[in-house]
CSV table of C-alpha atoms in Angstrom, one decimal:
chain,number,residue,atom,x,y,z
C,1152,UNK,CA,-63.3,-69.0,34.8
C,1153,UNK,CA,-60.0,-69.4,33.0
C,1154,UNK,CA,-58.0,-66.2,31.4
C,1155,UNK,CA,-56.7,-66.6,28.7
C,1156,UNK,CA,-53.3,-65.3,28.2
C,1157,UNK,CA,-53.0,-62.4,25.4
C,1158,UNK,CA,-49.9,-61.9,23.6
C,1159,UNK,CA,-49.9,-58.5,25.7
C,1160,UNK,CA,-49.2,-61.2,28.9
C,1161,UNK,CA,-46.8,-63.2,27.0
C,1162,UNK,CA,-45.2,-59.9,26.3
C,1163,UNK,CA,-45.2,-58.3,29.3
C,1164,UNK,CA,-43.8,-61.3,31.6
C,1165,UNK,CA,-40.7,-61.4,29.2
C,1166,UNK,CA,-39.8,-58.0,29.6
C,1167,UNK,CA,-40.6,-58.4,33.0
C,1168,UNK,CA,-37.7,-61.4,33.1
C,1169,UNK,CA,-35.3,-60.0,30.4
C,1170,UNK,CA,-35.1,-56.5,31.7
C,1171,UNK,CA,-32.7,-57.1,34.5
C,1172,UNK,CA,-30.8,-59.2,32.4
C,1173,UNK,CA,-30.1,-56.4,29.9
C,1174,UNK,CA,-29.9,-54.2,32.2
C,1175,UNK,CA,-26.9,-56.0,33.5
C,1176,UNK,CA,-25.8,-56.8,30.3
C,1177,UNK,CA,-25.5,-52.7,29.4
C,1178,UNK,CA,-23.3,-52.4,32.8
C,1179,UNK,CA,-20.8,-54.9,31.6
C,1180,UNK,CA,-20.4,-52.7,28.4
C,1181,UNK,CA,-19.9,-49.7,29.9
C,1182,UNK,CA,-17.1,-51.5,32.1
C,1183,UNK,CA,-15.9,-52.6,29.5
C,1184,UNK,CA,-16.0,-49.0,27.7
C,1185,UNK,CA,-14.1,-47.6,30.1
C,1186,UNK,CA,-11.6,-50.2,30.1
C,1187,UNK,CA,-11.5,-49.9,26.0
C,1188,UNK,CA,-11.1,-45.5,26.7
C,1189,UNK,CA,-8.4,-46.4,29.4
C,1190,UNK,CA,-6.5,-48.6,26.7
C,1191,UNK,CA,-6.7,-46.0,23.9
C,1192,UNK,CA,-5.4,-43.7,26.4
C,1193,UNK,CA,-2.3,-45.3,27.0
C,1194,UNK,CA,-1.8,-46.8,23.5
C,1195,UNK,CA,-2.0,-42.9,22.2
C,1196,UNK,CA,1.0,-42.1,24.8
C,1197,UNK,CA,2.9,-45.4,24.0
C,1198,UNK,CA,2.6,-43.8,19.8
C,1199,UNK,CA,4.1,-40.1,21.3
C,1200,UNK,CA,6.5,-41.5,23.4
C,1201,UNK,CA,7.6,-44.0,19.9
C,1202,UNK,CA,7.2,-41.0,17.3
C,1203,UNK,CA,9.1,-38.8,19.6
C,1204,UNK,CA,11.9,-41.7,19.8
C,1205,UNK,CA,11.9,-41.8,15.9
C,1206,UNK,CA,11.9,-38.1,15.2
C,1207,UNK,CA,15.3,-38.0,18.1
C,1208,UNK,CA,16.8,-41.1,17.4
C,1209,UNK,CA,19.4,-38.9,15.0
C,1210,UNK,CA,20.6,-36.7,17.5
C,1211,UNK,CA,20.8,-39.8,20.1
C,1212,UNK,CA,22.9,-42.2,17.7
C,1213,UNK,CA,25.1,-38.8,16.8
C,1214,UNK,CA,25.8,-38.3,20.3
C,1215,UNK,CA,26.5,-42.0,20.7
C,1216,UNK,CA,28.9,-42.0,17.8
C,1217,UNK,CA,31.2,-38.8,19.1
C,1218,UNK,CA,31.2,-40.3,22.4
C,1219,UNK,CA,32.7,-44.0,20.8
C,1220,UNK,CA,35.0,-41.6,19.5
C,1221,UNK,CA,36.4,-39.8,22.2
C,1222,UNK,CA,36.8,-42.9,24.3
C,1223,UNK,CA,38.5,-44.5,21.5
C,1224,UNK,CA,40.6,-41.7,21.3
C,1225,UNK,CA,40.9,-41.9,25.5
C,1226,UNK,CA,42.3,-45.6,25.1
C,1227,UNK,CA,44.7,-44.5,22.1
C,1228,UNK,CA,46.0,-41.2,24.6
C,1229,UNK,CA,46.4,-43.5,27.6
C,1230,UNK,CA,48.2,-46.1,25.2
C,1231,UNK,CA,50.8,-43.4,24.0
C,1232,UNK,CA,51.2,-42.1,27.9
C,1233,UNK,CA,51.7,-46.0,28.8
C,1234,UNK,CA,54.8,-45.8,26.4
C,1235,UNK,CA,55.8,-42.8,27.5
C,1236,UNK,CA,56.0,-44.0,31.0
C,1237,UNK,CA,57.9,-47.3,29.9
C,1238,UNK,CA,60.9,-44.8,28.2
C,1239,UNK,CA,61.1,-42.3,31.4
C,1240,UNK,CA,61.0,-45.4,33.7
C,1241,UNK,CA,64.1,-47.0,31.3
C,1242,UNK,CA,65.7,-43.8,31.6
C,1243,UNK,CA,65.4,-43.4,35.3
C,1244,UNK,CA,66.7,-47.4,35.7
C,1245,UNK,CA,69.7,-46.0,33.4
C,1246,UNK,CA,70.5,-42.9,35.5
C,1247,UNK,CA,69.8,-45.0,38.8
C,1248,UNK,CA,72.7,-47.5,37.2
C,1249,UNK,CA,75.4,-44.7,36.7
């Protein structure tokens, strides 16, 4: 006595032999889901940390330009003192001569 197979069997023994397969295919999503929602996390820090550089860049390059200027105005002072020095030591070698 044969059985015949029914499309119930046919049906049945491919679930039976896909279902671990998709299964494992779901756990692969949901690592990479996570891995996706770890991204987004940082990428939505990375756009804070940009926005707040645009919204303070102002104040930083203001900053940056009244600093140039005092150390431009440093080297011009320490210039004007080098000169100074020059004359006094002149009129020191003078007085030392006499």
């Amino acid at each position: 006595m044969t059985k015949e197979l029914t499309k119930k069997d046919i049906k049945e023994v491919f679930v039976e032999s896909l279902e671990p397969f998709a299964e494992s295919i779901q756990e692969d999503f949901q690592g990479v889901n996570k891995r996706l929602d770890s991204v987004d996390g940082r990428l939505t820090n990375i756009e804070k940390d940009v926005r707040w550089m645009k919204e303070n860049s102002s104040e930083l390059f203001t900053k940056l330009d009244r600093f140039i200027a005092l150390y431009e105005k440093q080297e011009q002072e320490l210039a004007a003192l080098g000169l100074q020095l020059r004359r006094l030591e002149e009129r020191v070698g003078k007085l030392e001569a006499v």
